[in-house]
PDB file of C-alpha atoms in Angstrom:
ATOM      1  CA  UNK A   1     -14.749  13.717   3.479  1.00 66.00           C
ATOM      2  CA  UNK A   2     -12.902  13.688   0.006  1.00 75.00           C
ATOM      3  CA  UNK A   3     -10.321  11.225   1.222  1.00 92.00           C
ATOM      4  CA  UNK A   4      -6.888  10.872  -0.999  1.00 95.00           C
ATOM      5  CA  UNK A   5      -7.051  12.941  -4.354  1.00 96.00           C
ATOM      6  CA  UNK A   6      -4.806  12.300  -7.145  1.00 97.00           C
ATOM      7  CA  UNK A   7      -4.216  13.762 -10.790  1.00 97.00           C
ATOM      8  CA  UNK A   8      -4.492  13.056 -13.388  1.00 97.00           C
ATOM      9  CA  UNK A   9      -6.154   9.823 -12.996  1.00 96.00           C
ATOM     10  CA  UNK A  10      -4.327   8.302 -16.636  1.00 97.00           C
ATOM     11  CA  UNK A  11      -1.619   9.865 -18.900  1.00 97.00           C
ATOM     12  CA  UNK A  12       0.454   8.695 -21.601  1.00 98.00           C
ATOM     13  CA  UNK A  13       4.242   9.636 -21.891  1.00 98.00           C
ATOM     14  CA  UNK A  14       7.074   9.183 -24.327  1.00 98.00           C
ATOM     15  CA  UNK A  15      10.390   8.035 -23.068  1.00 98.00           C
ATOM     16  CA  UNK A  16      12.191  10.527 -22.306  1.00 97.00           C
ATOM     17  CA  UNK A  17       9.189  13.086 -20.625  1.00 98.00           C
ATOM     18  CA  UNK A  18       9.092  14.673 -17.749  1.00 98.00           C
ATOM     19  CA  UNK A  19       5.679  13.549 -15.853  1.00 98.00           C
ATOM     20  CA  UNK A  20       4.374  15.727 -12.507  1.00 98.00           C
ATOM     21  CA  UNK A  21       1.693  13.529 -10.253  1.00 98.00           C
ATOM     22  CA  UNK A  22      -0.146  15.581  -7.598  1.00 98.00           C
ATOM     23  CA  UNK A  23      -1.922  14.212  -4.627  1.00 98.00           C
ATOM     24  CA  UNK A  24      -4.071  15.735  -2.146  1.00 97.00           C
ATOM     25  CA  UNK A  25      -4.530  14.335   1.378  1.00 95.00           C
ATOM     26  CA  UNK A  26      -6.768  13.090   3.911  1.00 92.00           C
ATOM     27  CA  UNK A  27      -8.432  15.971   5.590  1.00 90.00           C
ATOM     28  CA  UNK A  28      -6.243  16.313   8.507  1.00 85.00           C
ATOM     29  CA  UNK A  29      -2.988  14.049   7.490  1.00 88.00           C
ATOM     30  CA  UNK A  30      -0.078  15.831   6.992  1.00 88.00           C
ATOM     31  CA  UNK A  31       2.316  12.661   5.932  1.00 89.00           C
ATOM     32  CA  UNK A  32       2.252  12.038   2.518  1.00 92.00           C
ATOM     33  CA  UNK A  33       3.729   8.899   1.288  1.00 93.00           C
ATOM     34  CA  UNK A  34       4.297   7.379  -2.470  1.00 97.00           C
ATOM     35  CA  UNK A  35       3.818   3.975  -4.082  1.00 97.00           C
ATOM     36  CA  UNK A  36       4.990   2.332  -7.656  1.00 98.00           C
ATOM     37  CA  UNK A  37       2.281  -0.260  -8.283  1.00 96.00           C
ATOM     38  CA  UNK A  38       3.632  -2.217 -11.234  1.00 95.00           C
ATOM     39  CA  UNK A  39       0.793  -4.719 -12.831  1.00 91.00           C
ATOM     40  CA  UNK A  40       0.326  -7.841 -10.778  1.00 89.00           C
ATOM     41  CA  UNK A  41       2.724  -6.815  -7.916  1.00 93.00           C
ATOM     42  CA  UNK A  42       2.545  -5.424  -4.650  1.00 94.00           C
ATOM     43  CA  UNK A  43       2.883  -1.391  -4.211  1.00 95.00           C
ATOM     44  CA  UNK A  44       6.806  -0.457  -3.545  1.00 96.00           C
ATOM     45  CA  UNK A  45       7.011   2.171  -1.472  1.00 95.00           C
ATOM     46  CA  UNK A  46       8.914   5.476  -2.986  1.00 97.00           C
ATOM     47  CA  UNK A  47       9.065   8.192  -0.844  1.00 94.00           C
ATOM     48  CA  UNK A  48       7.690  10.009   2.349  1.00 92.00           C
ATOM     49  CA  UNK A  49       6.773  13.655   3.001  1.00 92.00           C
ATOM     50  CA  UNK A  50       6.143  15.277   6.387  1.00 88.00           C
ATOM     51  CA  UNK A  51       6.794  18.398   7.183  1.00 88.00           C
ATOM     52  CA  UNK A  52       7.748  19.630   3.567  1.00 93.00           C
ATOM     53  CA  UNK A  53      10.458  17.384   3.980  1.00 92.00           C
ATOM     54  CA  UNK A  54      11.540  13.448   2.157  1.00 92.00           C
ATOM     55  CA  UNK A  55      11.836  10.958   5.457  1.00 88.00           C
ATOM     56  CA  UNK A  56      12.396   8.320   3.837  1.00 87.00           C
ATOM     57  CA  UNK A  57      13.069   7.444   0.443  1.00 92.00           C
ATOM     58  CA  UNK A  58      12.860   3.599  -1.007  1.00 93.00           C
ATOM     59  CA  UNK A  59      15.094   2.268  -3.960  1.00 94.00           C
ATOM     60  CA  UNK A  60      14.329   4.446  -6.244  1.00 97.00           C
ATOM     61  CA  UNK A  61      16.280   6.367  -8.481  1.00 97.00           C
ATOM     62  CA  UNK A  62      17.013  10.408  -8.444  1.00 96.00           C
ATOM     63  CA  UNK A  63      14.730  10.816 -11.729  1.00 98.00           C
ATOM     64  CA  UNK A  64      11.840  10.396  -9.149  1.00 98.00           C
ATOM     65  CA  UNK A  65      11.616  13.828  -6.721  1.00 97.00           C
ATOM     66  CA  UNK A  66       8.997  14.812  -4.835  1.00 97.00           C
ATOM     67  CA  UNK A  67       7.380  18.034  -3.010  1.00 97.00           C
ATOM     68  CA  UNK A  68       5.576  18.630  -0.268  1.00 97.00           C
ATOM     69  CA  UNK A  69       3.539  22.693   0.330  1.00 97.00           C
ATOM     70  CA  UNK A  70       2.861  24.113   3.128  1.00 96.00           C
ATOM     71  CA  UNK A  71      -0.701  22.769   2.607  1.00 95.00           C
ATOM     72  CA  UNK A  72       0.005  18.995   2.892  1.00 95.00           C
ATOM     73  CA  UNK A  73      -0.235  18.740  -0.830  1.00 97.00           C
ATOM     74  CA  UNK A  74       2.106  16.426  -2.707  1.00 97.00           C
ATOM     75  CA  UNK A  75       3.907  16.404  -6.154  1.00 98.00           C
ATOM     76  CA  UNK A  76       5.863  13.672  -7.957  1.00 98.00           C
ATOM     77  CA  UNK A  77       8.137  13.919 -10.416  1.00 98.00           C
ATOM     78  CA  UNK A  78       9.802  11.377 -12.665  1.00 98.00           C
ATOM     79  CA  UNK A  79      12.115  12.543 -15.832  1.00 97.00           C
ATOM     80  CA  UNK A  80      13.917  10.813 -18.074  1.00 98.00           C
ATOM     81  CA  UNK A  81      10.891   7.899 -18.209  1.00 98.00           C
ATOM     82  CA  UNK A  82      11.908   4.284 -19.009  1.00 98.00           C
ATOM     83  CA  UNK A  83       9.445   2.016 -20.684  1.00 97.00           C
ATOM     84  CA  UNK A  84       9.734   0.023 -17.077  1.00 97.00           C
ATOM     85  CA  UNK A  85       8.339   3.542 -15.033  1.00 98.00           C
ATOM     86  CA  UNK A  86       4.887   2.105 -16.532  1.00 98.00           C
ATOM     87  CA  UNK A  87       2.892   1.432 -13.250  1.00 97.00           C
ATOM     88  CA  UNK A  88       0.103   3.217 -10.650  1.00 97.00           C
ATOM     89  CA  UNK A  89       1.698   5.496  -8.582  1.00 98.00           C
ATOM     90  CA  UNK A  90      -0.266   5.194  -5.253  1.00 97.00           C
ATOM     91  CA  UNK A  91      -0.400   8.361  -3.019  1.00 97.00           C
ATOM     92  CA  UNK A  92      -1.804   7.993   0.968  1.00 94.00           C
ATOM     93  CA  UNK A  93      -1.701  10.077   3.726  1.00 92.00           C
ATOM     94  CA  UNK A  94      -1.983   9.401   7.650  1.00 87.00           C
ATOM     95  CA  UNK A  95      -1.700  11.978  10.451  1.00 79.00           C
ATOM     96  CA  UNK A  96       1.927  12.001  11.577  1.00 69.00           C
ATOM     97  CA  UNK A  97       1.410  11.582  15.537  1.00 56.00           C
ATOM     98  CA  UNK A  98       3.891  10.420  17.705  1.00 45.00           C
ATOM     99  CA  UNK A  99       3.510   6.436  18.783  1.00 46.00           C
ATOM    100  CA  UNK A 100       0.929   6.238  15.779  1.00 53.00           C
ATOM    101  CA  UNK A 101       1.443   3.372  13.309  1.00 55.00           C
ATOM    102  CA  UNK A 102      -1.529   3.426  11.891  1.00 64.00           C
ATOM    103  CA  UNK A 103      -3.410   3.285   9.057  1.00 78.00           C
ATOM    104  CA  UNK A 104      -2.747   4.466   5.574  1.00 86.00           C
ATOM    105  CA  UNK A 105      -5.295   5.458   3.031  1.00 90.00           C
ATOM    106  CA  UNK A 106      -4.369   5.228  -0.518  1.00 94.00           C
ATOM    107  CA  UNK A 107      -5.537   7.622  -3.485  1.00 96.00           C
ATOM    108  CA  UNK A 108      -6.978   5.811  -6.405  1.00 95.00           C
ATOM    109  CA  UNK A 109      -4.100   6.585  -8.449  1.00 96.00           C
ATOM    110  CA  UNK A 110      -2.219   8.076 -11.925  1.00 97.00           C
ATOM    111  CA  UNK A 111      -2.212   5.298 -13.954  1.00 97.00           C
ATOM    112  CA  UNK A 112       1.184   6.396 -16.140  1.00 98.00           C
ATOM    113  CA  UNK A 113       1.728   4.763 -19.403  1.00 98.00           C
ATOM    114  CA  UNK A 114       5.533   5.286 -21.235  1.00 98.00           C
ATOM    115  CA  UNK A 115       5.389   4.229 -24.702  1.00 96.00           C
TER     116      UNK A 115
ATOM    117  CA  UNK B   1      15.637  -4.017   4.393  1.00 81.00           C
ATOM    118  CA  UNK B   2      12.355  -6.254   4.781  1.00 89.00           C
ATOM    119  CA  UNK B   3      11.143  -8.525   2.667  1.00 94.00           C
ATOM    120  CA  UNK B   4       7.232 -10.042   2.959  1.00 97.00           C
ATOM    121  CA  UNK B   5       6.590 -13.421   0.952  1.00 97.00           C
ATOM    122  CA  UNK B   6       2.760 -13.638   0.235  1.00 98.00           C
ATOM    123  CA  UNK B   7       0.995 -17.075  -0.419  1.00 97.00           C
ATOM    124  CA  UNK B   8      -0.998 -18.698  -2.253  1.00 97.00           C
ATOM    125  CA  UNK B   9      -0.649 -15.831  -5.357  1.00 97.00           C
ATOM    126  CA  UNK B  10      -4.611 -16.762  -6.606  1.00 98.00           C
ATOM    127  CA  UNK B  11      -6.687 -18.322  -4.257  1.00 98.00           C
ATOM    128  CA  UNK B  12      -9.992 -20.342  -5.587  1.00 98.00           C
ATOM    129  CA  UNK B  13     -13.433 -20.865  -2.825  1.00 97.00           C
ATOM    130  CA  UNK B  14     -16.680 -21.534  -3.191  1.00 98.00           C
ATOM    131  CA  UNK B  15     -19.253 -19.230  -1.435  1.00 97.00           C
ATOM    132  CA  UNK B  16     -19.632 -19.690   1.925  1.00 97.00           C
ATOM    133  CA  UNK B  17     -15.821 -21.714   2.451  1.00 97.00           C
ATOM    134  CA  UNK B  18     -13.222 -20.051   4.363  1.00 98.00           C
ATOM    135  CA  UNK B  19     -10.028 -18.577   2.716  1.00 98.00           C
ATOM    136  CA  UNK B  20      -6.253 -18.542   4.750  1.00 98.00           C
ATOM    137  CA  UNK B  21      -3.896 -16.378   3.558  1.00 98.00           C
ATOM    138  CA  UNK B  22      -0.028 -16.726   4.683  1.00 98.00           C
ATOM    139  CA  UNK B  23       3.083 -14.247   4.871  1.00 98.00           C
ATOM    140  CA  UNK B  24       6.053 -14.405   6.309  1.00 98.00           C
ATOM    141  CA  UNK B  25       8.733 -11.375   7.215  1.00 97.00           C
ATOM    142  CA  UNK B  26      11.805 -11.080   7.703  1.00 96.00           C
ATOM    143  CA  UNK B  27      12.603  -8.725  10.230  1.00 93.00           C
ATOM    144  CA  UNK B  28      12.075  -8.953  13.656  1.00 92.00           C
ATOM    145  CA  UNK B  29      11.852  -5.366  14.507  1.00 89.00           C
ATOM    146  CA  UNK B  30       8.294  -4.917  12.130  1.00 90.00           C
ATOM    147  CA  UNK B  31       6.201  -3.617  14.172  1.00 88.00           C
ATOM    148  CA  UNK B  32       2.993  -3.163  12.480  1.00 88.00           C
ATOM    149  CA  UNK B  33       1.031  -5.916   9.766  1.00 92.00           C
ATOM    150  CA  UNK B  34      -1.891  -4.356   7.780  1.00 93.00           C
ATOM    151  CA  UNK B  35      -4.317  -6.579   5.159  1.00 96.00           C
ATOM    152  CA  UNK B  36      -5.203  -4.403   2.328  1.00 96.00           C
ATOM    153  CA  UNK B  37      -7.936  -5.262  -0.102  1.00 97.00           C
ATOM    154  CA  UNK B  38      -7.772  -4.054  -3.902  1.00 96.00           C
ATOM    155  CA  UNK B  39     -10.796  -4.415  -5.904  1.00 94.00           C
ATOM    156  CA  UNK B  40      -9.965  -3.714  -9.940  1.00 90.00           C
ATOM    157  CA  UNK B  41      -9.306  -0.350 -10.937  1.00 86.00           C
ATOM    158  CA  UNK B  42      -9.791   0.580  -7.307  1.00 90.00           C
ATOM    159  CA  UNK B  43      -7.554   1.823  -4.018  1.00 93.00           C
ATOM    160  CA  UNK B  44      -6.093  -0.303  -1.806  1.00 94.00           C
ATOM    161  CA  UNK B  45      -8.063   0.005   1.395  1.00 94.00           C
ATOM    162  CA  UNK B  46      -7.687  -1.533   4.834  1.00 93.00           C
ATOM    163  CA  UNK B  47      -9.361  -4.483   6.088  1.00 95.00           C
ATOM    164  CA  UNK B  48      -7.668  -4.522   8.938  1.00 95.00           C
ATOM    165  CA  UNK B  49      -4.635  -4.324  10.665  1.00 92.00           C
ATOM    166  CA  UNK B  50      -2.498  -6.347  13.795  1.00 91.00           C
ATOM    167  CA  UNK B  51       0.184  -5.140  15.973  1.00 87.00           C
ATOM    168  CA  UNK B  52       3.120  -6.824  17.549  1.00 83.00           C
ATOM    169  CA  UNK B  53       1.985  -7.319  20.655  1.00 83.00           C
ATOM    170  CA  UNK B  54      -1.129  -9.128  19.703  1.00 80.00           C
ATOM    171  CA  UNK B  55      -2.021 -12.302  19.043  1.00 89.00           C
ATOM    172  CA  UNK B  56      -5.122 -12.460  16.886  1.00 93.00           C
ATOM    173  CA  UNK B  57      -7.855  -9.949  16.142  1.00 92.00           C
ATOM    174  CA  UNK B  58     -10.850 -10.239  14.967  1.00 94.00           C
ATOM    175  CA  UNK B  59     -13.747  -8.368  13.416  1.00 93.00           C
ATOM    176  CA  UNK B  60     -16.752 -10.190  12.007  1.00 95.00           C
ATOM    177  CA  UNK B  61     -15.638 -12.234   9.008  1.00 97.00           C
ATOM    178  CA  UNK B  62     -11.906 -11.360   8.666  1.00 98.00           C
ATOM    179  CA  UNK B  63      -9.195 -12.613  11.463  1.00 97.00           C
ATOM    180  CA  UNK B  64      -5.239 -12.147  11.635  1.00 97.00           C
ATOM    181  CA  UNK B  65      -2.939 -13.702  13.216  1.00 96.00           C
ATOM    182  CA  UNK B  66       0.755 -12.754  14.006  1.00 96.00           C
ATOM    183  CA  UNK B  67       3.398 -15.358  15.356  1.00 95.00           C
ATOM    184  CA  UNK B  68       6.427 -13.158  15.605  1.00 93.00           C
ATOM    185  CA  UNK B  69       8.663 -16.055  16.718  1.00 94.00           C
ATOM    186  CA  UNK B  70       8.024 -18.194  13.641  1.00 95.00           C
ATOM    187  CA  UNK B  71       7.871 -14.121  11.877  1.00 96.00           C
ATOM    188  CA  UNK B  72       4.531 -14.811   9.650  1.00 96.00           C
ATOM    189  CA  UNK B  73       0.898 -13.526  10.492  1.00 97.00           C
ATOM    190  CA  UNK B  74      -2.230 -14.943   8.333  1.00 98.00           C
ATOM    191  CA  UNK B  75      -5.805 -13.595   7.093  1.00 98.00           C
ATOM    192  CA  UNK B  76      -8.520 -15.371   8.043  1.00 98.00           C
ATOM    193  CA  UNK B  77     -11.916 -15.195   5.797  1.00 98.00           C
ATOM    194  CA  UNK B  78     -14.894 -17.282   6.769  1.00 97.00           C
ATOM    195  CA  UNK B  79     -18.359 -17.618   5.500  1.00 97.00           C
ATOM    196  CA  UNK B  80     -16.432 -16.342   2.105  1.00 98.00           C
ATOM    197  CA  UNK B  81     -18.936 -14.380  -0.250  1.00 97.00           C
ATOM    198  CA  UNK B  82     -18.640 -13.004  -4.238  1.00 96.00           C
ATOM    199  CA  UNK B  83     -18.348  -9.961  -3.300  1.00 96.00           C
ATOM    200  CA  UNK B  84     -14.728 -10.875  -1.505  1.00 97.00           C
ATOM    201  CA  UNK B  85     -13.855 -11.865  -4.373  1.00 97.00           C
ATOM    202  CA  UNK B  86     -10.124  -8.838  -4.758  1.00 97.00           C
ATOM    203  CA  UNK B  87      -6.502  -8.828  -4.673  1.00 97.00           C
ATOM    204  CA  UNK B  88      -5.769  -9.159  -0.786  1.00 98.00           C
ATOM    205  CA  UNK B  89      -2.182  -7.675  -0.225  1.00 97.00           C
ATOM    206  CA  UNK B  90      -0.480  -8.024   3.231  1.00 97.00           C
ATOM    207  CA  UNK B  91       2.296  -5.214   3.881  1.00 94.00           C
ATOM    208  CA  UNK B  92       5.202  -5.310   7.302  1.00 92.00           C
ATOM    209  CA  UNK B  93       6.270  -1.962   9.103  1.00 88.00           C
ATOM    210  CA  UNK B  94       8.369  -0.647  11.628  1.00 82.00           C
ATOM    211  CA  UNK B  95       7.014   2.539  12.380  1.00 67.00           C
ATOM    212  CA  UNK B  96       6.397   4.925  14.713  1.00 58.00           C
ATOM    213  CA  UNK B  97       6.617   8.386  15.906  1.00 50.00           C
ATOM    214  CA  UNK B  98       6.175  11.393  13.596  1.00 44.00           C
ATOM    215  CA  UNK B  99       8.283   9.739  10.458  1.00 45.00           C
ATOM    216  CA  UNK B 100       6.069   6.379  10.035  1.00 62.00           C
ATOM    217  CA  UNK B 101       7.428   3.713   9.103  1.00 64.00           C
ATOM    218  CA  UNK B 102       7.077   2.891   5.345  1.00 86.00           C
ATOM    219  CA  UNK B 103       4.516  -0.492   4.507  1.00 90.00           C
ATOM    220  CA  UNK B 104       6.559  -3.454   2.937  1.00 93.00           C
ATOM    221  CA  UNK B 105       4.031  -5.326   0.848  1.00 95.00           C
ATOM    222  CA  UNK B 106       3.754  -9.090  -0.471  1.00 97.00           C
ATOM    223  CA  UNK B 107       3.004  -8.954  -3.533  1.00 96.00           C
ATOM    224  CA  UNK B 108      -1.147 -10.091  -3.537  1.00 97.00           C
ATOM    225  CA  UNK B 109      -4.015 -12.905  -3.387  1.00 98.00           C
ATOM    226  CA  UNK B 110      -6.194 -13.146  -6.028  1.00 98.00           C
ATOM    227  CA  UNK B 111      -8.657 -14.192  -4.351  1.00 98.00           C
ATOM    228  CA  UNK B 112     -11.924 -15.277  -6.421  1.00 98.00           C
ATOM    229  CA  UNK B 113     -15.090 -16.504  -4.799  1.00 98.00           C
ATOM    230  CA  UNK B 114     -17.712 -18.539  -6.992  1.00 96.00           C
ATOM    231  CA  UNK B 115     -21.528 -18.273  -6.161  1.00 92.00           C
TER     232      UNK B 115
END
């Protein structure tokens, strides 16, 4: 089982550019969440996708958008990059079973640096 | 929204000693409390979790306690080993159903175990 896979692992962008990060969930999982982890901080929830729809959203501006595909993989897009967007972006998946408040499986993350 | 506070931010112990990390949460509706371990450059990995209908849970050298009245929960690691050195995050969630709750993370505790 490959677990949660993310790409790219590292990338460097300049202010004002746009970035797309990709995530494939763990086999059997259909719910994908994205988190931003700034250096020395805990992960902060960006949004969650289930059945190709955004189900919950954290306190992030509209510059952050996402998508989930029929195969459950997901993309995170960030437009008009700011220096403060530099962080580790973590994708996490879980099975979206009713009544389950279960384990989130995280990927290794995509390290974004904005110059 | 939920607010999770975690203490201490750093913790150094001698190998074989015990380590305790404490967290408080603000939303009494939270019902799921996982702990994640994140080694340098690695993904966060679940080490133990507890649900609100349980006061204590143990898994070998790791235990978690929950006090719903006081809204705090703690991680206890006994007989610490150098490989326990990592950043530990507590989290809280009020999930359930197919649109599972987001995780609110604490800021993390850097645990260092000296041989």
